[in-house]
PDB file of C-alpha atoms in Angstrom:
ATOM      1  CA  ILE L 169       6.945   4.152   3.974  1.00  0.00           C
ATOM      2  CA  ALA L 170       4.816   5.308   7.141  1.00  0.00           C
ATOM      3  CA  GLN L 171       4.453   8.931   5.683  1.00  0.00           C
ATOM      4  CA  LYS L 172       3.421   7.466   2.062  1.00  0.00           C
ATOM      5  CA  ARG L 173       6.528   9.030   0.662  1.00  0.00           C
ATOM      6  CA  PHE L 174       6.768   5.861  -1.469  1.00  0.00           C
ATOM      7  CA  ASP L 175       9.488   7.075  -3.991  1.00  0.00           C
ATOM      8  CA  ASP L 176      11.738   8.531  -1.356  1.00  0.00           C
ATOM      9  CA  ALA L 177      11.374   5.324   0.367  1.00  0.00           C
ATOM     10  CA  ILE L 178      12.327   3.226  -3.020  1.00  0.00           C
ATOM     11  CA  THR L 179      15.404   5.375  -3.569  1.00  0.00           C
ATOM     12  CA  VAL L 180      16.653   4.830  -0.137  1.00  0.00           C
ATOM     13  CA  LEU L 181      15.978   1.514  -0.189  1.00  0.00           C
ATOM     14  CA  GLU L 182      17.580   1.031  -3.504  1.00  0.00           C
ATOM     15  CA  GLY L 183      20.771   2.828  -2.520  1.00  0.00           C
ATOM     16  CA  MET L 184      20.949   0.378   0.604  1.00  0.00           C
ATOM     17  CA  GLU L 185      20.595  -2.431  -2.038  1.00  0.00           C
ATOM     18  CA  ALA L 186      23.713  -1.350  -3.540  1.00  0.00           C
ATOM     19  CA  GLY L 187      25.550  -2.078  -0.652  1.00  0.00           C
ATOM     20  CA  ALA L 188      23.780  -4.953   0.645  1.00  0.00           C
ATOM     21  CA  PRO L 189      22.615  -7.288  -2.409  1.00  0.00           C
ATOM     22  CA  GLY L 190      20.105  -9.827  -1.823  1.00  0.00           C
ATOM     23  CA  SER L 191      19.096  -8.458   1.669  1.00  0.00           C
ATOM     24  CA  ASP L 192      15.671 -10.135   2.541  1.00  0.00           C
ATOM     25  CA  ASP L 193      14.858  -7.092   4.552  1.00  0.00           C
ATOM     26  CA  ILE L 194      15.601  -4.761   1.907  1.00  0.00           C
ATOM     27  CA  ASN L 195      13.712  -7.086  -0.635  1.00  0.00           C
ATOM     28  CA  TYR L 196      10.634  -7.476   1.791  1.00  0.00           C
ATOM     29  CA  LEU L 197      10.471  -3.682   2.221  1.00  0.00           C
ATOM     30  CA  LEU L 198      10.791  -2.944  -1.425  1.00  0.00           C
ATOM     31  CA  GLY L 199       7.878  -5.498  -2.204  1.00  0.00           C
ATOM     32  CA  VAL L 200       5.865  -3.634   0.478  1.00  0.00           C
ATOM     33  CA  THR L 201       6.468  -0.130  -0.690  1.00  0.00           C
ATOM     34  CA  PHE L 202       5.497  -1.172  -4.220  1.00  0.00           C
ATOM     35  CA  TYR L 203       2.611  -3.240  -2.876  1.00  0.00           C
ATOM     36  CA  MET L 204       1.318  -0.125  -1.203  1.00  0.00           C
ATOM     37  CA  LYS L 205       2.177   2.236  -4.425  1.00  0.00           C
ATOM     38  CA  GLU L 206      -0.043  -1.032  -6.320  1.00  0.00           C
ATOM     39  CA  ASP L 207       2.652  -1.496  -8.503  1.00  0.00           C
ATOM     40  CA  PHE L 208       2.105  -5.349  -8.199  1.00  0.00           C
ATOM     41  CA  ASP L 209       4.259  -6.177 -11.178  1.00  0.00           C
ATOM     42  CA  LYS L 210       7.525  -4.647  -9.575  1.00  0.00           C
ATOM     43  CA  ALA L 211       6.312  -5.925  -5.947  1.00  0.00           C
ATOM     44  CA  LEU L 212       5.439  -9.571  -6.614  1.00  0.00           C
ATOM     45  CA  PRO L 213       8.979 -10.604  -7.566  1.00  0.00           C
ATOM     46  CA  ARG L 214      10.424  -8.726  -4.935  1.00  0.00           C
ATOM     47  CA  LEU L 215       8.473 -10.448  -2.211  1.00  0.00           C
ATOM     48  CA  LEU L 216       8.968 -14.062  -3.878  1.00  0.00           C
ATOM     49  CA  SER L 217      12.412 -13.525  -3.481  1.00  0.00           C
ATOM     50  CA  VAL L 218      12.312 -13.432   0.383  1.00  0.00           C
ATOM     51  CA  GLN L 219      13.818 -16.684   1.359  1.00  0.00           C
ATOM     52  CA  GLU L 220      12.394 -18.976   3.980  1.00  0.00           C
ATOM     53  CA  GLY L 221      14.745 -18.373   6.945  1.00  0.00           C
ATOM     54  CA  SER L 222      13.651 -14.650   6.633  1.00  0.00           C
ATOM     55  CA  ARG L 223      11.726 -13.024   9.449  1.00  0.00           C
ATOM     56  CA  PHE L 224       9.542 -11.353   7.037  1.00  0.00           C
ATOM     57  CA  TYR L 225       9.048 -14.553   5.053  1.00  0.00           C
ATOM     58  CA  ILE L 226       5.436 -15.484   6.285  1.00  0.00           C
ATOM     59  CA  ASP L 227       4.541 -11.737   5.839  1.00  0.00           C
ATOM     60  CA  ALA L 228       5.931 -11.732   2.021  1.00  0.00           C
ATOM     61  CA  VAL L 229       4.084 -14.874   1.334  1.00  0.00           C
ATOM     62  CA  LEU L 230       0.885 -13.341   2.321  1.00  0.00           C
ATOM     63  CA  HIS L 231       1.514 -10.183   0.537  1.00  0.00           C
ATOM     64  CA  ALA L 232       2.200 -12.173  -2.711  1.00  0.00           C
ATOM     65  CA  ALA L 233      -0.915 -14.379  -2.261  1.00  0.00           C
ATOM     66  CA  THR L 234      -2.839 -11.137  -2.111  1.00  0.00           C
ATOM     67  CA  ILE L 235      -1.248  -9.936  -5.058  1.00  0.00           C
ATOM     68  CA  TYR L 236      -1.912 -13.739  -7.050  1.00  0.00           C
ATOM     69  CA  ASP L 237      -5.616 -12.867  -5.855  1.00  0.00           C
ATOM     70  CA  SER L 238      -5.558  -9.308  -7.763  1.00  0.00           C
ATOM     71  CA  TYR L 239      -4.210 -11.252 -10.889  1.00  0.00           C
ATOM     72  CA  ASN L 240      -7.246 -13.750 -10.647  1.00  0.00           C
ATOM     73  CA  LYS L 241      -4.375 -16.408  -9.861  1.00  0.00           C
ATOM     74  CA  ALA L 242      -5.928 -18.544  -6.915  1.00  0.00           C
ATOM     75  CA  ASP L 243      -4.339 -21.454  -8.012  1.00  0.00           C
ATOM     76  CA  ALA L 244      -1.073 -19.863  -7.729  1.00  0.00           C
ATOM     77  CA  ALA L 245      -2.068 -18.289  -4.223  1.00  0.00           C
ATOM     78  CA  ILE L 246      -2.783 -21.596  -2.909  1.00  0.00           C
ATOM     79  CA  VAL L 247       0.529 -23.504  -4.154  1.00  0.00           C
ATOM     80  CA  LEU L 248       2.453 -20.567  -2.536  1.00  0.00           C
ATOM     81  CA  LEU L 249       0.523 -20.528   1.030  1.00  0.00           C
ATOM     82  CA  ASP L 250       0.570 -24.591   0.703  1.00  0.00           C
ATOM     83  CA  SER L 251       4.214 -24.543   0.618  1.00  0.00           C
ATOM     84  CA  ALA L 252       4.726 -21.696   3.402  1.00  0.00           C
ATOM     85  CA  PHE L 253       2.243 -23.566   5.996  1.00  0.00           C
ATOM     86  CA  PRO L 254       4.564 -26.208   7.292  1.00  0.00           C
ATOM     87  CA  LEU L 255       7.491 -23.918   7.711  1.00  0.00           C
ATOM     88  CA  ALA L 256       5.299 -21.358   9.680  1.00  0.00           C
ATOM     89  CA  LYS L 257       4.792 -21.144  13.361  1.00  0.00           C
ATOM     90  CA  ASP L 258       1.661 -21.752  15.063  1.00  0.00           C
ATOM     91  CA  LYS L 259       0.499 -18.363  15.035  1.00  0.00           C
ATOM     92  CA  ASP L 260       1.455 -18.018  11.545  1.00  0.00           C
ATOM     93  CA  LYS L 261      -0.155 -21.100  10.765  1.00  0.00           C
ATOM     94  CA  VAL L 262      -3.540 -19.734  11.739  1.00  0.00           C
ATOM     95  CA  ARG L 263      -2.692 -16.661   9.303  1.00  0.00           C
ATOM     96  CA  ILE L 264      -2.081 -18.721   6.697  1.00  0.00           C
ATOM     97  CA  SER L 265      -5.092 -20.942   7.033  1.00  0.00           C
ATOM     98  CA  GLY L 266      -7.640 -18.079   6.971  1.00  0.00           C
ATOM     99  CA  PHE L 267      -5.957 -17.276   3.397  1.00  0.00           C
ATOM    100  CA  LEU L 268      -5.758 -20.397   2.300  1.00  0.00           C
ATOM    101  CA  ALA L 269      -9.375 -21.152   3.081  1.00  0.00           C
ATOM    102  CA  ALA L 270     -10.361 -17.747   1.235  1.00  0.00           C
ATOM    103  CA  PHE L 271      -8.973 -19.096  -1.927  1.00  0.00           C
ATOM    104  CA  TYR L 272     -10.075 -22.702  -2.052  1.00  0.00           C
ATOM    105  CA  GLU L 273     -13.349 -21.071  -1.277  1.00  0.00           C
ATOM    106  CA  LYS L 274     -13.256 -18.836  -4.054  1.00  0.00           C
ATOM    107  CA  SER L 275     -12.301 -21.964  -6.276  1.00  0.00           C
ATOM    108  CA  LYS L 276     -15.324 -23.556  -4.938  1.00  0.00           C
ATOM    109  CA  ASN L 277     -13.260 -26.142  -3.128  1.00  0.00           C
ATOM    110  CA  TYR L 278     -15.215 -26.125  -0.231  1.00  0.00           C
ATOM    111  CA  ALA L 279     -13.781 -29.570   1.376  1.00  0.00           C
ATOM    112  CA  MET L 280     -10.289 -28.286   1.341  1.00  0.00           C
ATOM    113  CA  ALA L 281     -11.505 -24.870   2.817  1.00  0.00           C
ATOM    114  CA  GLU L 282     -13.265 -26.756   5.707  1.00  0.00           C
ATOM    115  CA  THR L 283     -10.081 -28.970   6.019  1.00  0.00           C
ATOM    116  CA  VAL L 284      -7.862 -25.901   6.590  1.00  0.00           C
ATOM    117  CA  LEU L 285      -9.968 -23.897   8.507  1.00  0.00           C
ATOM    118  CA  LYS L 286      -9.987 -26.691  11.009  1.00  0.00           C
ATOM    119  CA  LYS L 287      -6.340 -26.945  10.949  1.00  0.00           C
ATOM    120  CA  GLY L 288      -6.099 -23.307  11.921  1.00  0.00           C
ATOM    121  CA  LEU L 289      -8.888 -23.931  14.727  1.00  0.00           C
ATOM    122  CA  ALA L 290      -6.809 -27.113  16.024  1.00  0.00           C
ATOM    123  CA  ILE L 291      -4.221 -24.477  17.033  1.00  0.00           C
ATOM    124  CA  ASP L 292      -6.373 -21.469  17.958  1.00  0.00           C
ATOM    125  CA  PRO L 293      -9.670 -23.030  18.861  1.00  0.00           C
ATOM    126  CA  ALA L 294     -11.169 -19.626  20.241  1.00  0.00           C
ATOM    127  CA  ASN L 295     -10.494 -17.551  16.977  1.00  0.00           C
ATOM    128  CA  ALA L 296     -13.607 -16.065  15.923  1.00  0.00           C
ATOM    129  CA  ASP L 297     -12.741 -15.227  12.500  1.00  0.00           C
ATOM    130  CA  LEU L 298     -11.940 -18.725  11.576  1.00  0.00           C
ATOM    131  CA  HIS L 299     -15.205 -19.779  13.150  1.00  0.00           C
ATOM    132  CA  TYR L 300     -16.933 -17.578  10.937  1.00  0.00           C
ATOM    133  CA  SER L 301     -15.128 -18.499   7.826  1.00  0.00           C
ATOM    134  CA  LEU L 302     -16.104 -22.308   8.549  1.00  0.00           C
ATOM    135  CA  GLY L 303     -19.634 -21.546   8.957  1.00  0.00           C
ATOM    136  CA  ILE L 304     -19.620 -19.759   5.504  1.00  0.00           C
ATOM    137  CA  VAL L 305     -17.951 -22.753   4.215  1.00  0.00           C
ATOM    138  CA  LEU L 306     -20.769 -24.851   5.630  1.00  0.00           C
ATOM    139  CA  ASP L 307     -23.475 -23.012   4.340  1.00  0.00           C
ATOM    140  CA  LYS L 308     -21.885 -23.026   0.863  1.00  0.00           C
ATOM    141  CA  LYS L 309     -21.863 -26.921   1.156  1.00  0.00           C
ATOM    142  CA  GLY L 310     -25.512 -26.933   1.967  1.00  0.00           C
ATOM    143  CA  GLU L 311     -24.603 -27.760   5.804  1.00  0.00           C
ATOM    144  CA  SER L 312     -26.934 -24.947   7.001  1.00  0.00           C
ATOM    145  CA  ASP L 313     -27.508 -26.631  10.821  1.00  0.00           C
ATOM    146  CA  MET L 314     -23.728 -27.143  11.051  1.00  0.00           C
ATOM    147  CA  ALA L 315     -23.243 -23.486   9.945  1.00  0.00           C
ATOM    148  CA  VAL L 316     -25.609 -22.263  12.465  1.00  0.00           C
ATOM    149  CA  LYS L 317     -23.739 -23.686  15.257  1.00  0.00           C
ATOM    150  CA  GLU L 318     -20.306 -22.393  13.779  1.00  0.00           C
ATOM    151  CA  MET L 319     -22.046 -18.975  13.960  1.00  0.00           C
ATOM    152  CA  GLU L 320     -23.314 -19.422  17.526  1.00  0.00           C
ATOM    153  CA  THR L 321     -19.744 -20.174  18.482  1.00  0.00           C
ATOM    154  CA  VAL L 322     -18.594 -16.810  16.733  1.00  0.00           C
ATOM    155  CA  ILE L 323     -21.336 -14.912  18.749  1.00  0.00           C
ATOM    156  CA  ARG L 324     -19.972 -16.735  22.127  1.00  0.00           C
ATOM    157  CA  LEU L 325     -16.684 -15.736  21.481  1.00  0.00           C
ATOM    158  CA  SER L 326     -17.275 -12.201  19.764  1.00  0.00           C
ATOM    159  CA  PRO L 327     -20.899 -11.218  20.924  1.00  0.00           C
ATOM    160  CA  ASP L 328     -20.756  -8.059  18.799  1.00  0.00           C
ATOM    161  CA  HIS L 329     -20.094  -9.904  15.464  1.00  0.00           C
ATOM    162  CA  ALA L 330     -22.453  -8.415  13.429  1.00  0.00           C
ATOM    163  CA  ASP L 331     -22.133 -10.458  10.389  1.00  0.00           C
ATOM    164  CA  ALA L 332     -22.694 -13.751  12.511  1.00  0.00           C
ATOM    165  CA  LEU L 333     -25.568 -12.313  14.024  1.00  0.00           C
ATOM    166  CA  ASN L 334     -26.978 -11.438  10.927  1.00  0.00           C
ATOM    167  CA  TYR L 335     -26.184 -14.939   9.380  1.00  0.00           C
ATOM    168  CA  ILE L 336     -28.332 -16.682  11.989  1.00  0.00           C
ATOM    169  CA  GLY L 337     -31.030 -14.204  12.300  1.00  0.00           C
ATOM    170  CA  TYR L 338     -31.371 -14.579   8.403  1.00  0.00           C
ATOM    171  CA  THR L 339     -31.481 -18.177   8.292  1.00  0.00           C
ATOM    172  CA  TYR L 340     -34.357 -18.343  10.846  1.00  0.00           C
ATOM    173  CA  ALA L 341     -36.299 -15.846   8.926  1.00  0.00           C
ATOM    174  CA  ASP L 342     -35.649 -17.864   5.652  1.00  0.00           C
ATOM    175  CA  LYS L 343     -36.743 -21.105   7.252  1.00  0.00           C
ATOM    176  CA  GLY L 344     -39.550 -19.017   9.092  1.00  0.00           C
ATOM    177  CA  ILE L 345     -38.388 -20.272  12.642  1.00  0.00           C
ATOM    178  CA  ARG L 346     -37.890 -18.569  15.948  1.00  0.00           C
ATOM    179  CA  LEU L 347     -38.744 -15.288  14.194  1.00  0.00           C
ATOM    180  CA  ASP L 348     -38.869 -13.270  17.512  1.00  0.00           C
ATOM    181  CA  LYS L 349     -35.122 -14.344  18.066  1.00  0.00           C
ATOM    182  CA  ALA L 350     -34.311 -13.621  14.295  1.00  0.00           C
ATOM    183  CA  GLU L 351     -35.596 -10.018  14.885  1.00  0.00           C
ATOM    184  CA  ALA L 352     -33.562  -9.391  17.820  1.00  0.00           C
ATOM    185  CA  LEU L 353     -30.197 -10.934  16.413  1.00  0.00           C
ATOM    186  CA  VAL L 354     -30.739  -8.793  13.280  1.00  0.00           C
ATOM    187  CA  LYS L 355     -31.586  -5.604  14.986  1.00  0.00           C
ATOM    188  CA  LYS L 356     -28.509  -6.068  17.189  1.00  0.00           C
ATOM    189  CA  ALA L 357     -26.680  -6.481  13.907  1.00  0.00           C
ATOM    190  CA  LEU L 358     -27.983  -3.471  12.608  1.00  0.00           C
ATOM    191  CA  SER L 359     -27.147  -1.285  15.506  1.00  0.00           C
ATOM    192  CA  LEU L 360     -23.608  -2.393  14.816  1.00  0.00           C
ATOM    193  CA  LYS L 361     -23.657  -1.460  11.122  1.00  0.00           C
ATOM    194  CA  PRO L 362     -26.635   0.510  10.508  1.00  0.00           C
ATOM    195  CA  ASP L 363     -25.821   1.371   6.991  1.00  0.00           C
ATOM    196  CA  ASN L 364     -25.337  -2.265   5.956  1.00  0.00           C
ATOM    197  CA  GLY L 365     -27.550  -3.250   3.056  1.00  0.00           C
ATOM    198  CA  TYR L 366     -27.144  -7.250   3.510  1.00  0.00           C
ATOM    199  CA  ILE L 367     -28.670  -6.612   7.210  1.00  0.00           C
ATOM    200  CA  LEU L 368     -31.263  -4.112   6.238  1.00  0.00           C
ATOM    201  CA  ASP L 369     -32.289  -6.933   3.663  1.00  0.00           C
ATOM    202  CA  SER L 370     -32.356  -9.729   6.403  1.00  0.00           C
ATOM    203  CA  MET L 371     -34.161  -7.113   8.797  1.00  0.00           C
ATOM    204  CA  GLY L 372     -36.871  -6.603   6.013  1.00  0.00           C
ATOM    205  CA  TRP L 373     -37.162 -10.434   5.339  1.00  0.00           C
ATOM    206  CA  VAL L 374     -37.787 -11.046   9.156  1.00  0.00           C
ATOM    207  CA  TYR L 375     -40.678  -8.480   8.880  1.00  0.00           C
ATOM    208  CA  PHE L 376     -41.921 -10.212   5.716  1.00  0.00           C
ATOM    209  CA  LYS L 377     -41.837 -13.361   7.189  1.00  0.00           C
ATOM    210  CA  MET L 378     -43.719 -12.169  10.651  1.00  0.00           C
ATOM    211  CA  GLY L 379     -46.314 -10.597   8.317  1.00  0.00           C
ATOM    212  CA  ASP L 380     -45.554  -7.149   9.078  1.00  0.00           C
ATOM    213  CA  PHE L 381     -45.658  -5.945   5.357  1.00  0.00           C
ATOM    214  CA  LYS L 382     -45.246  -2.096   6.138  1.00  0.00           C
ATOM    215  CA  ASN L 383     -41.860  -2.492   7.992  1.00  0.00           C
ATOM    216  CA  ALA L 384     -40.564  -4.969   5.399  1.00  0.00           C
ATOM    217  CA  LEU L 385     -41.214  -2.795   2.774  1.00  0.00           C
ATOM    218  CA  ILE L 386     -39.552   0.111   4.449  1.00  0.00           C
ATOM    219  CA  TYR L 387     -36.181  -2.172   5.248  1.00  0.00           C
ATOM    220  CA  LEU L 388     -36.092  -3.322   2.070  1.00  0.00           C
ATOM    221  CA  GLY L 389     -36.526  -0.206   0.331  1.00  0.00           C
ATOM    222  CA  LYS L 390     -33.298   0.937   2.637  1.00  0.00           C
ATOM    223  CA  ALA L 391     -31.646  -2.160   1.286  1.00  0.00           C
ATOM    224  CA  VAL L 392     -32.105  -1.598  -2.355  1.00  0.00           C
ATOM    225  CA  GLU L 393     -30.854   1.899  -1.711  1.00  0.00           C
ATOM    226  CA  LYS L 394     -27.600   0.594  -0.096  1.00  0.00           C
ATOM    227  CA  VAL L 395     -27.301  -2.268  -2.118  1.00  0.00           C
TER     228      VAL L 395
END
């Protein structure tokens, strides 16, 4: 599998399966191999067959949820992840909460996405990725001020989090406030992701709000090229 010799891996694993039918380890490894081959129709039943007591159970669930996402079946992914959450250890609950929140967000159930993220943060309050996801969800709920506070927490925990820097900078620019601070934040984000079209757009918008139309056009033009 590490060498991407997937067909050879499948041959070996199916040979092992003949001597150990129903093995969770083999089902998981076959599921992962088919997943990496992007043969999701064969991967999914293998992953779903991994039992709750298996050491690979949570990883199998997360892979299966990703496949459901590719099938545009967010509801099925939510049901699967919800059932796994109470069975998981704390570190795995944190992982599941991030996945689960993403599916709730995709389904526009922002209240549940917020609830799930807060469950994960109750276990791991210093998780910058969960704070960032919560900020995005709060923004989509129309709670911009609370979203900015979450993004500030992200930057405190992870000073080089380009997307959080960009979010705050763009929000300030959009409101026409603290424009010098907005410029500094977006510049730092751009130094971390110089080819990101959305950050280039934010830089252009900052300059537009500052009345620097020459630079605004330069950065907005670059953003259009990228996105």
